[in-house]
Coordinates of C-alpha atoms in Angstrom, one line a residue:
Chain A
X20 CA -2.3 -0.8 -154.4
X21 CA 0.7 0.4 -155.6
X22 CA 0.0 4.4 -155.4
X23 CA -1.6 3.5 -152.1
X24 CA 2.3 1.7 -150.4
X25 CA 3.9 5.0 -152.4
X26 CA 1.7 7.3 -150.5
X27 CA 2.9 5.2 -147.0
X28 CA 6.5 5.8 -148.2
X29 CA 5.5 9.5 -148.9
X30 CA 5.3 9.8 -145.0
X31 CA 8.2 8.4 -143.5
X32 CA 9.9 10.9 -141.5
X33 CA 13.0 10.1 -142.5
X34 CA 12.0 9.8 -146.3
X35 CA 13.2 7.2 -148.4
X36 CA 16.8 6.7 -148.3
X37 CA 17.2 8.9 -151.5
X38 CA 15.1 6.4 -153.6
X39 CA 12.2 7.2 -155.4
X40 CA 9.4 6.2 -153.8
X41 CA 7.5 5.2 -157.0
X42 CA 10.0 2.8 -158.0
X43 CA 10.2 1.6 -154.5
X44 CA 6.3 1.3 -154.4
X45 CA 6.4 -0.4 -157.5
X46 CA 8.7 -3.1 -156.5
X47 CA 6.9 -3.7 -152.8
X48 CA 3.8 -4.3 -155.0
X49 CA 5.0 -6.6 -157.5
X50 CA 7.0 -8.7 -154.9
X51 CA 4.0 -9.2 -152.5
X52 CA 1.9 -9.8 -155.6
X53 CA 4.0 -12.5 -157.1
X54 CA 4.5 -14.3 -153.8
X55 CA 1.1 -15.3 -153.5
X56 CA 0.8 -15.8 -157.4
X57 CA 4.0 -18.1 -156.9
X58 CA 2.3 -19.6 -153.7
X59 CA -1.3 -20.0 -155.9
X60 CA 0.8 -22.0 -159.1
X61 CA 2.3 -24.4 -156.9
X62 CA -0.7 -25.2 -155.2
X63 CA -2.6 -25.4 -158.9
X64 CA 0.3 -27.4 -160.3
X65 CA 0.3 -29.7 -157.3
X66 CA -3.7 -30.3 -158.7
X67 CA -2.8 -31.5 -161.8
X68 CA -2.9 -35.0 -163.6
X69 CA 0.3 -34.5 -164.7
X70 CA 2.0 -33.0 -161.3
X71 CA 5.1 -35.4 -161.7
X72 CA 5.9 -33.0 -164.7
X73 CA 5.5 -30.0 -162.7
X74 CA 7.9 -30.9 -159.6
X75 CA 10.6 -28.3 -160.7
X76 CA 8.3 -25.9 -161.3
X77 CA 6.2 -26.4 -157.5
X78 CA 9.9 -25.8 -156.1
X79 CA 11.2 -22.7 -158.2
X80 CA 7.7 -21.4 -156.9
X81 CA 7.9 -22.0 -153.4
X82 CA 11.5 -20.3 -153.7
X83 CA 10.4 -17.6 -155.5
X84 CA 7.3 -17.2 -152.8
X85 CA 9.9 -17.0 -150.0
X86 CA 12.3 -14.5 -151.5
X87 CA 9.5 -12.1 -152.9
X88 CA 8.0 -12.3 -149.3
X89 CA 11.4 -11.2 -147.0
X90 CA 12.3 -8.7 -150.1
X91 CA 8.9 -6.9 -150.0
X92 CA 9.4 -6.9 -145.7
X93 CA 12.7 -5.6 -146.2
X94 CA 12.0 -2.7 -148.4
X95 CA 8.9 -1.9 -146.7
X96 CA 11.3 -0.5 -144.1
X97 CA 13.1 2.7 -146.2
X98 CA 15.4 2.8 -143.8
X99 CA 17.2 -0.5 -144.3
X100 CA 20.7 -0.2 -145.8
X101 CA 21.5 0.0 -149.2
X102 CA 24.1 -2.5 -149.5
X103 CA 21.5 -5.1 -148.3
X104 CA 18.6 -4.2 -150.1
X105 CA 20.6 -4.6 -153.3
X106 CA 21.9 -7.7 -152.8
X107 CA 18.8 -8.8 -151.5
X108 CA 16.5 -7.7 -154.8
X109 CA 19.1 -8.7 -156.9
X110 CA 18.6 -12.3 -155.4
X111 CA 15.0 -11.5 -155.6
X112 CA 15.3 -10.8 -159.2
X113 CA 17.7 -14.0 -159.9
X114 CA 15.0 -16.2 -158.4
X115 CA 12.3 -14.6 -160.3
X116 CA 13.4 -15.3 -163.5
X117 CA 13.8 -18.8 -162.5
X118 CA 10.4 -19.1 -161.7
X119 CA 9.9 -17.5 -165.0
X120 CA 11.8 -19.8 -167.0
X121 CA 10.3 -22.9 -165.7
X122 CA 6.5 -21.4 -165.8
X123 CA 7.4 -20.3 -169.5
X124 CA 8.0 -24.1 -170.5
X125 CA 3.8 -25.0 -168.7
X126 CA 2.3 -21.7 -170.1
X127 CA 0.8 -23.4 -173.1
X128 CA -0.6 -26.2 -171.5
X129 CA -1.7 -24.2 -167.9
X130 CA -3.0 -21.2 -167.5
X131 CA -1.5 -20.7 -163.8
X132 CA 1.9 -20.8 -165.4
X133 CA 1.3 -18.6 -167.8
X134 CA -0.6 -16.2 -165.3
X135 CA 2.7 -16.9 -163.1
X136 CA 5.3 -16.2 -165.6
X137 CA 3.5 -13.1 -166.2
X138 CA 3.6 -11.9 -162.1
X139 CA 7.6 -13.2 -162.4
X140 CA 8.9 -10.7 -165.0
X141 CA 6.5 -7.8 -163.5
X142 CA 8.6 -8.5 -160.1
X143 CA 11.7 -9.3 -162.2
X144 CA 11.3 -5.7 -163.8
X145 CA 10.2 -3.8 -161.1
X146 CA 13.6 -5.0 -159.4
X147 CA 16.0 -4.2 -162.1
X148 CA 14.4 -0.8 -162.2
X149 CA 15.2 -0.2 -158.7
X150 CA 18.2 -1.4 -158.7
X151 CA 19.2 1.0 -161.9
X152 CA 18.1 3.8 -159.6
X153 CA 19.9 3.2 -156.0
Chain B
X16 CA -3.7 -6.6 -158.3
X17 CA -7.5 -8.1 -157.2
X18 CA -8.4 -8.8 -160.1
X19 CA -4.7 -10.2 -161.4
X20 CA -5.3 -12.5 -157.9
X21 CA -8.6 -13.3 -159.1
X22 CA -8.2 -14.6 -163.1
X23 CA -5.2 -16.7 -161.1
X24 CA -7.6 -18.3 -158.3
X25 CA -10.2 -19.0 -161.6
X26 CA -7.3 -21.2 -163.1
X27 CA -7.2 -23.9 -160.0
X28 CA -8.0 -27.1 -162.0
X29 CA -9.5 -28.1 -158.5
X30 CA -11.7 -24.4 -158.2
X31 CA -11.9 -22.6 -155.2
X32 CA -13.3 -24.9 -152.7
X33 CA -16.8 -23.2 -153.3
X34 CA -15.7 -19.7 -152.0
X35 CA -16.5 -17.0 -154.3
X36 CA -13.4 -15.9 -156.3
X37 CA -14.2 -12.4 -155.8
X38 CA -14.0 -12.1 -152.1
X39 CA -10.9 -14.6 -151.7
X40 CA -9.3 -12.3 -153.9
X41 CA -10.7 -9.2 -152.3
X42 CA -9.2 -10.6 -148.8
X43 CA -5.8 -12.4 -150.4
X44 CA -5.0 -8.4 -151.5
X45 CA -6.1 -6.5 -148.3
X46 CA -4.1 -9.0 -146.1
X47 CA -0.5 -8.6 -148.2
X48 CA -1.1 -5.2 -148.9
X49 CA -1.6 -4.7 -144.7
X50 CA 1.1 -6.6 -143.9
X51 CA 3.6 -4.1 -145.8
X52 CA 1.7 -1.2 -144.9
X53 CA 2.2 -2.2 -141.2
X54 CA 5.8 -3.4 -141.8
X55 CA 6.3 0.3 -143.0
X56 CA 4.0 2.2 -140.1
X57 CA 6.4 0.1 -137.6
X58 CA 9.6 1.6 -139.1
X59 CA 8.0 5.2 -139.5
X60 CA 6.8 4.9 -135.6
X61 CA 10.2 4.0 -134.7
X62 CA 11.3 7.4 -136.7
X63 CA 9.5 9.3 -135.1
X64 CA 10.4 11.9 -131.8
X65 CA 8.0 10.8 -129.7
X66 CA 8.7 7.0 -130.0
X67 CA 8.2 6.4 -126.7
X68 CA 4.2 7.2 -127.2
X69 CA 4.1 4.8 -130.4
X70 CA 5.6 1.5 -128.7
X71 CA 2.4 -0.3 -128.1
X72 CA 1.4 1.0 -131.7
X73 CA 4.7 -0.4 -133.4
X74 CA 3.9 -4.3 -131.3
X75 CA 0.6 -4.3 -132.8
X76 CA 2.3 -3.3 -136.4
X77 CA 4.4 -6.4 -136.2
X78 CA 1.4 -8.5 -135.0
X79 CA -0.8 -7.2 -137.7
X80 CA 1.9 -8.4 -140.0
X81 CA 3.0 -11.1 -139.4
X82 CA -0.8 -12.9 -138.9
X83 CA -1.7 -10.7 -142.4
X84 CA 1.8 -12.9 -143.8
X85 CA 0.3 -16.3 -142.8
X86 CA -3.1 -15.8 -143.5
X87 CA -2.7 -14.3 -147.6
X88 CA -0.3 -17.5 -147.9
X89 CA -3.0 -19.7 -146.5
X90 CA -5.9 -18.2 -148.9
X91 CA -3.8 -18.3 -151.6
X92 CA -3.5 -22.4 -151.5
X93 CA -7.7 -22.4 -152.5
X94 CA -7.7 -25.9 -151.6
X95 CA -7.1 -25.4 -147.7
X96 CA -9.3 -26.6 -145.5
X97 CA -12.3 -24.7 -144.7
X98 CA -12.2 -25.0 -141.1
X99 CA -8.4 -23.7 -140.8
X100 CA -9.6 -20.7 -143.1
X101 CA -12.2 -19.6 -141.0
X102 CA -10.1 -19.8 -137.8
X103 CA -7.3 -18.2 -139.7
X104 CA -9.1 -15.6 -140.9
X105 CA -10.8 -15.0 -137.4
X106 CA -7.5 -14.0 -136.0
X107 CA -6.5 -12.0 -139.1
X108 CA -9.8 -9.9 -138.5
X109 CA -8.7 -9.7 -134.9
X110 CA -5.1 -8.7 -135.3
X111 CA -5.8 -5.8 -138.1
X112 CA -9.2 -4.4 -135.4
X113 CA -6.4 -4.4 -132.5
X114 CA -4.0 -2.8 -135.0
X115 CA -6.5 -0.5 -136.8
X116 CA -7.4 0.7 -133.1
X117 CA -4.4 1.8 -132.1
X118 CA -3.5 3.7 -135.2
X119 CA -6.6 5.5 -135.2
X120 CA -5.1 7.4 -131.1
X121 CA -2.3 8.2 -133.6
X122 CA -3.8 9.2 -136.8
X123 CA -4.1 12.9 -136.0
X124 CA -0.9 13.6 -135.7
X125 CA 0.9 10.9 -138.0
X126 CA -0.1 10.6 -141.3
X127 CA 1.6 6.7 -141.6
X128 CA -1.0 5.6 -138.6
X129 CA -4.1 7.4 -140.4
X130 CA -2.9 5.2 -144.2
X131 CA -2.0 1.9 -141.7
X132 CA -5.6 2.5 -139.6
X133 CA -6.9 2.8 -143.1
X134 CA -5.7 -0.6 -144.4
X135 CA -6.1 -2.7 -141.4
X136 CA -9.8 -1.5 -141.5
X137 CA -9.8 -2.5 -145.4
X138 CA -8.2 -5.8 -144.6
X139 CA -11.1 -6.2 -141.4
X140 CA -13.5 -5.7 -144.0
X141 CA -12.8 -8.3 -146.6
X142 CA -12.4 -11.0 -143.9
X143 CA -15.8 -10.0 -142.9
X144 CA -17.1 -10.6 -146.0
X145 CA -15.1 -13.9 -146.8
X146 CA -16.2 -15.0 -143.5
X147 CA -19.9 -14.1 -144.3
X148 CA -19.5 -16.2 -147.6
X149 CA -17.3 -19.5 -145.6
Chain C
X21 CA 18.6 -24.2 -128.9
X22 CA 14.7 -23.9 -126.2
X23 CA 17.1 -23.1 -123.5
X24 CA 18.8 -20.1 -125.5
X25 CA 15.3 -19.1 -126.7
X26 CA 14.1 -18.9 -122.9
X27 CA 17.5 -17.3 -121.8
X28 CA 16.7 -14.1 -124.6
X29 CA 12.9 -14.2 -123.2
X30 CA 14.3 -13.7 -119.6
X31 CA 15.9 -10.5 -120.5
X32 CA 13.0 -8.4 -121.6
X33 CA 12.6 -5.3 -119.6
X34 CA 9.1 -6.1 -119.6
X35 CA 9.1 -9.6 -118.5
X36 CA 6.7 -11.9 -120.3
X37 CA 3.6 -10.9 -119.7
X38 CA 3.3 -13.3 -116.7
X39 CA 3.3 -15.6 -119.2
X40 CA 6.2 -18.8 -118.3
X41 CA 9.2 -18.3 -120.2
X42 CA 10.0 -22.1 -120.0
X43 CA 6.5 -22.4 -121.6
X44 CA 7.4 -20.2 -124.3
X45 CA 10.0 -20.9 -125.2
X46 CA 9.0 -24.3 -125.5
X47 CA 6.6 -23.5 -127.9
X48 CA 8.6 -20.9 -129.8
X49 CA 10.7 -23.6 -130.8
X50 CA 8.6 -26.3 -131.5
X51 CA 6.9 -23.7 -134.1
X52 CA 10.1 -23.0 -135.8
X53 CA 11.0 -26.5 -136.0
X54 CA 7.8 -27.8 -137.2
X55 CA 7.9 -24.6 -140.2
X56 CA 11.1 -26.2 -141.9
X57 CA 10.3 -30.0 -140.7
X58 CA 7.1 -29.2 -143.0
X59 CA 8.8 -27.4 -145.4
X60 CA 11.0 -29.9 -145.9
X61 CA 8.5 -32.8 -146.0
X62 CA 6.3 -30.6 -148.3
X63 CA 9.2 -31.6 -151.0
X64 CA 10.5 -34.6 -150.2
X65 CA 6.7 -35.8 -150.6
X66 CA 6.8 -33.7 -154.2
X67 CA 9.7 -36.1 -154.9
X68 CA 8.0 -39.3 -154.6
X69 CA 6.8 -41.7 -157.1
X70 CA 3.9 -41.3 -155.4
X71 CA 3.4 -38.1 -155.3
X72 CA -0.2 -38.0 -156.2
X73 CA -1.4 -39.6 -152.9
X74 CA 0.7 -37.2 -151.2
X75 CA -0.9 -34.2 -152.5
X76 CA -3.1 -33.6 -149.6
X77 CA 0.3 -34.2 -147.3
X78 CA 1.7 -31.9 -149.1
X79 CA -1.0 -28.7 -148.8
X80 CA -1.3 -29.4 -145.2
X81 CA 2.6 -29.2 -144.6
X82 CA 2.5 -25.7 -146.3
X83 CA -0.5 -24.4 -144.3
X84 CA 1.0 -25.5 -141.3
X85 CA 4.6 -23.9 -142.1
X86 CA 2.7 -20.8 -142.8
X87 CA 0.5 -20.9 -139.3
X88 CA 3.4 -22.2 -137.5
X89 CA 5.8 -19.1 -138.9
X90 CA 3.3 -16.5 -137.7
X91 CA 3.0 -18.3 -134.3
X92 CA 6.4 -18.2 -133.8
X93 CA 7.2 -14.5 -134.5
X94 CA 4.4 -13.5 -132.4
X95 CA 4.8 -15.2 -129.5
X96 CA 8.9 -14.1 -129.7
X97 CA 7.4 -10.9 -128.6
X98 CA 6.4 -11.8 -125.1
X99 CA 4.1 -8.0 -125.6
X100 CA 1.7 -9.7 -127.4
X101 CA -1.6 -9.1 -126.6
X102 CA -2.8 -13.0 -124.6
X103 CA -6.0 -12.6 -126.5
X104 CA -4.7 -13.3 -129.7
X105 CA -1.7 -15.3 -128.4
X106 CA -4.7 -17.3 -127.7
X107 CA -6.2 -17.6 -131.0
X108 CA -3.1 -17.5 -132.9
X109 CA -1.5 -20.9 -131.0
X110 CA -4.8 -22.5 -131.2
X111 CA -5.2 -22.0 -135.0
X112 CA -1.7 -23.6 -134.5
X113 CA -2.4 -26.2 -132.7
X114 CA -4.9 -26.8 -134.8
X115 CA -2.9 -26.6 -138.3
X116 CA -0.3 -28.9 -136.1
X117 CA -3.0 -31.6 -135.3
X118 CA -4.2 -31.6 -139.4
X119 CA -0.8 -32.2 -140.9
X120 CA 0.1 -34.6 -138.0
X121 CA -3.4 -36.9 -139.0
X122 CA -2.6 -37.0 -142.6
X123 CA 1.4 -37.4 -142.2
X124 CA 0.4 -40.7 -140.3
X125 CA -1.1 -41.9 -142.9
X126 CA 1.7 -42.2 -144.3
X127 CA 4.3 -42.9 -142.0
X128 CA 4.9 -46.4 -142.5
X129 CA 5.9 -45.9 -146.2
X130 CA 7.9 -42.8 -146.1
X131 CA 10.0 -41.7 -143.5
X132 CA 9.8 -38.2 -144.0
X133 CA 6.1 -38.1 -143.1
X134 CA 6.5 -39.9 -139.5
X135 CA 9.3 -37.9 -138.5
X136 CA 7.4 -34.6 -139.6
X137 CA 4.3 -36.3 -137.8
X138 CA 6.4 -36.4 -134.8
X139 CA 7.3 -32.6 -135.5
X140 CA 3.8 -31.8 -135.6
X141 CA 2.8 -33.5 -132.6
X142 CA 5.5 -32.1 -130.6
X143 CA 4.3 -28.7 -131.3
X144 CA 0.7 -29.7 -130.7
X145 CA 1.7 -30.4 -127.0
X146 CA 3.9 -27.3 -126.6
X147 CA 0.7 -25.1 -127.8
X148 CA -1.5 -27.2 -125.5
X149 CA 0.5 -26.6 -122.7
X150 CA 0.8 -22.8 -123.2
X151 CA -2.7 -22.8 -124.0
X152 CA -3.0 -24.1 -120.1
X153 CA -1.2 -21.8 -119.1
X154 CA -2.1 -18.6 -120.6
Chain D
X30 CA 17.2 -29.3 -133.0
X31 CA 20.2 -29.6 -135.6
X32 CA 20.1 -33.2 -135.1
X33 CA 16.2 -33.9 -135.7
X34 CA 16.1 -31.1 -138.8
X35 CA 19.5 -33.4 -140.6
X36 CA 17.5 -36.5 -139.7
X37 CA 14.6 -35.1 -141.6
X38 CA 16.9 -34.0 -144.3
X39 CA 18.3 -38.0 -144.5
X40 CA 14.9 -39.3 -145.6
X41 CA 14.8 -36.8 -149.0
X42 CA 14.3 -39.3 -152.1
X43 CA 16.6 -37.2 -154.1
X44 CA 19.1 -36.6 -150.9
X45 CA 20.6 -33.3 -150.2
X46 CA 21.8 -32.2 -154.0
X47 CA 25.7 -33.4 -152.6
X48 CA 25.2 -30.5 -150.1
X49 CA 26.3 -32.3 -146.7
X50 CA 23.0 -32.7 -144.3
X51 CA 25.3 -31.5 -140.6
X52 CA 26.3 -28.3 -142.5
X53 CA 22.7 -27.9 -144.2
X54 CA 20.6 -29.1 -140.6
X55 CA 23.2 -26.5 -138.9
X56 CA 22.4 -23.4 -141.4
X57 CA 19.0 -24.1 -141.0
X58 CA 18.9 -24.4 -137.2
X59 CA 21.2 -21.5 -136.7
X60 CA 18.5 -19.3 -139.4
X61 CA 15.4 -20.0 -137.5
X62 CA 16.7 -19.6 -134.1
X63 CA 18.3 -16.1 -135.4
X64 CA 15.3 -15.0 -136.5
X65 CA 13.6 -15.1 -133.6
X66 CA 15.8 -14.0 -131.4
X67 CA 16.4 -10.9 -133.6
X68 CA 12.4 -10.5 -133.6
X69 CA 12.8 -11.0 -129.4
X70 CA 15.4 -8.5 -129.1
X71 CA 13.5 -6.2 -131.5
X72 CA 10.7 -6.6 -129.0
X73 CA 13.2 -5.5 -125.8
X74 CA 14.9 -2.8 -127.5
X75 CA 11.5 -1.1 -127.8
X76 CA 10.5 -1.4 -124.7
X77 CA 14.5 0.1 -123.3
X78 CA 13.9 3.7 -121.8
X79 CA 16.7 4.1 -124.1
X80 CA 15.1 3.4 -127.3
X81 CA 16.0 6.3 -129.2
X82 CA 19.2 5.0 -129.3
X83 CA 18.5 1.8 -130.2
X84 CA 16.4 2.2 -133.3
X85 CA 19.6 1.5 -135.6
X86 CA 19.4 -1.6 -133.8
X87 CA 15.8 -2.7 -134.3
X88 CA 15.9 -2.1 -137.4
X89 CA 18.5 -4.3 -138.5
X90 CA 16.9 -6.5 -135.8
X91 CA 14.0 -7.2 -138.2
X92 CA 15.5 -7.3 -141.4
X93 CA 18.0 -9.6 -140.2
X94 CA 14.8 -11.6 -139.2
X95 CA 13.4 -11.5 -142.3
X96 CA 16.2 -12.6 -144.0
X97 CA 16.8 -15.7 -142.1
X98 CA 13.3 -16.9 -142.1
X99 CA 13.8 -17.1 -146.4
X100 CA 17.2 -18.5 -145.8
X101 CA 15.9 -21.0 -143.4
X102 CA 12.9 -22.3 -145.6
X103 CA 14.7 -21.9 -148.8
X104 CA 17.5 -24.2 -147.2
X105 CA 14.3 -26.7 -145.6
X106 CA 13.8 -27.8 -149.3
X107 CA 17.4 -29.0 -150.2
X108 CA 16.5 -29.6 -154.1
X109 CA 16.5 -25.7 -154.5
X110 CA 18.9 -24.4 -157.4
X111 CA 22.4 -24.2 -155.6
X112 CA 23.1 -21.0 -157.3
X113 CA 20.3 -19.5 -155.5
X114 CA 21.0 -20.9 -151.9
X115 CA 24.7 -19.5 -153.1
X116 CA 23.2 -15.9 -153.2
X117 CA 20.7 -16.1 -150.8
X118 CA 23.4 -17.5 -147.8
X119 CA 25.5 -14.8 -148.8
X120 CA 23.3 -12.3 -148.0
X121 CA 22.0 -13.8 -144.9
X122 CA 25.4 -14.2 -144.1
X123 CA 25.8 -10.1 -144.3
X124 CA 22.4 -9.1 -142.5
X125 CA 23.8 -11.5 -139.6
X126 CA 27.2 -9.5 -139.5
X127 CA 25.7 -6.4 -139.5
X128 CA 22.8 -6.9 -137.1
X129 CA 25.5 -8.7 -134.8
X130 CA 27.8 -5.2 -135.6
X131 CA 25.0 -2.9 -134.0
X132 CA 24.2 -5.2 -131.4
X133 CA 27.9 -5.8 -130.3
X134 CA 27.6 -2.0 -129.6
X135 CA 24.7 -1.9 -127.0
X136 CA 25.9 -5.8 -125.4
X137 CA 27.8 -4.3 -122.2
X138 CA 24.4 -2.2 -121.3
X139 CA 21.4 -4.8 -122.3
X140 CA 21.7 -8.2 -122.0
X141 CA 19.4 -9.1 -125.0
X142 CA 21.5 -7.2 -127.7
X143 CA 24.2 -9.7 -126.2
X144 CA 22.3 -12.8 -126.8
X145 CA 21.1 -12.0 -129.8
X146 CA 24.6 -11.0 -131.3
X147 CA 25.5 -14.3 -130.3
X148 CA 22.9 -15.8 -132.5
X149 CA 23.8 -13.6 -135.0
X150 CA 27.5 -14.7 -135.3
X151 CA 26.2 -18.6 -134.8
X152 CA 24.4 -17.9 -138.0
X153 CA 26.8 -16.2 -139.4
X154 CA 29.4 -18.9 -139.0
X155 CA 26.9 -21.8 -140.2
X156 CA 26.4 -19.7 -143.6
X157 CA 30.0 -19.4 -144.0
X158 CA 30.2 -23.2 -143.5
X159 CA 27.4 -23.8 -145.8
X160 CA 29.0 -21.7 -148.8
X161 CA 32.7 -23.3 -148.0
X162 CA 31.0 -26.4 -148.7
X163 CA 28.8 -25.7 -151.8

């Protein structure tokens, strides 16, 4: 999916706002990705005997879900500004690794987290990469 | 990304509701993926010279989008009620046909409307088949 | 906040689509109000002692934030196509009526649920009556 | 609106995280209502026989949109990490400003780029309320 959104970016007409579209690409994909892994964990921790242990982790999902979703929107659109998209995928990043930490703490006793955790530090990498490069 | 999608629906203590993993997958990754590819035909329409001619194709965009948005969220919650899903995913077929459509007028002459006619007809497709399997 | 909504329709060069902007707006709101009504009864259900019985509360709440989202955005452009303005706010409707049953069941022990109940029903009648309309 | 949404935000078992309800049920009002009026007035610059010259402003248009539909649901479920609703309101805050900016520019010739830097600046001052108070 990824080298399919970097060949869209390829044909903007006004480019990519100096960023490189692979990185962009990459980041799109991860954030879309881990929104409905987010959105997937919450709804498979809310499943489990032991929900009441997984509260924090249902919410740090849900947030994570909403972020990912408006930052993949946002820099779907190459055009936006740079001083927003890099606050906003920093906060995208932030509330990754929250997602991540919490998931971390269920991965040995549910698979979703640990799938989760996994789709969190893709996102929470593919951000800091782009953020390196604008 | 399917198949990432697809080891994360498998670990639903609660399963999939009795819809194959596969094609919920297969349709959860065609509708996010055609929501950004959209998101980013709408902004490369608006680019363009003659944006004027791309208006109606731009509406659909954002339509496309924003019923793609709602309906990967939907499907990736397994335990949603059948009946919803199928009406959902009606509409999602719908919106990314209208969408698909329209692109395809422009596809000639703008390579972002041939890559988004090209994903809304993917995204058509796997609701067909999850439909098919309901 | 409807009145503002229908004041911003009134100004679109295109008018609404012969649609009534009182009617719309109407409904535009209702959607909006019962996405964070939802999303805010989603968790305050999570933080019951309860929480278990709540779980089906709790996946209809986020289905119908997600339905009632896309609703929303779509019908705030009064370009829409009516046929799937149609479909879209009766999936909506629909989603409304779902979480609306099950909040009931519960709205003599927790307070959140009858006054999301009362969210959900509200925007049931707004979608009926554009429905009529339409 | 305000006053149903802080109502709803009254019955939370864990209350509001010391975050007072009127400033939260205000953010939140003033988010979703600025979303849809940016997605509105997206929808009538388009269709402006000027549109050329309003692309800047669609564009921020939508992101702004985007933006305050996470705000507004992140904000819906008032046990979210304040650090994050810190970051998140900030930015929010700054795609209001300048979305409001670029429509302030085009409010003497179209009436909807008026409105909707009105809801912009609403929002605006609700997040700035919000972050005084967190």
């Amino acid at each position: 999916m990824t080298t399919f959104i970097e060949n869209m970016l390829k044909t903007h007409p006004d480019g990519s706002n100096g960023v490189d579209t692979a990185l962009l690409a990459d980041c799109i994909a991860a954030c879309i990705e881990c929104e409905v892994i987010c959105t997937s964990c919450a709804d498979a921790c809310l499943a489990e005997d032991m929900v009441v242990d997984l509260r924090e982790c249902i919410r740090r999902n849900l947030d994570c879900a909403d972020v990912c979703a408006a930052t993949g929107k946002v820099l779907a659109r190459p055009t936006s500004d740079t001083v927003l998209i890099r606050a906003l995928v920093e906060v995208c990043r932030d509330a990754c690794v929250r997602c991540a930490e919490e998931c971390e703490k269920h991965a040995g006793m549910h698979e979703h987290c640990r799938v989760c955790a996994e789709a969190c530090r893709r996102c929470e990498q593919t951000c800091n990469a782009l953020l390196a490069a604008l």
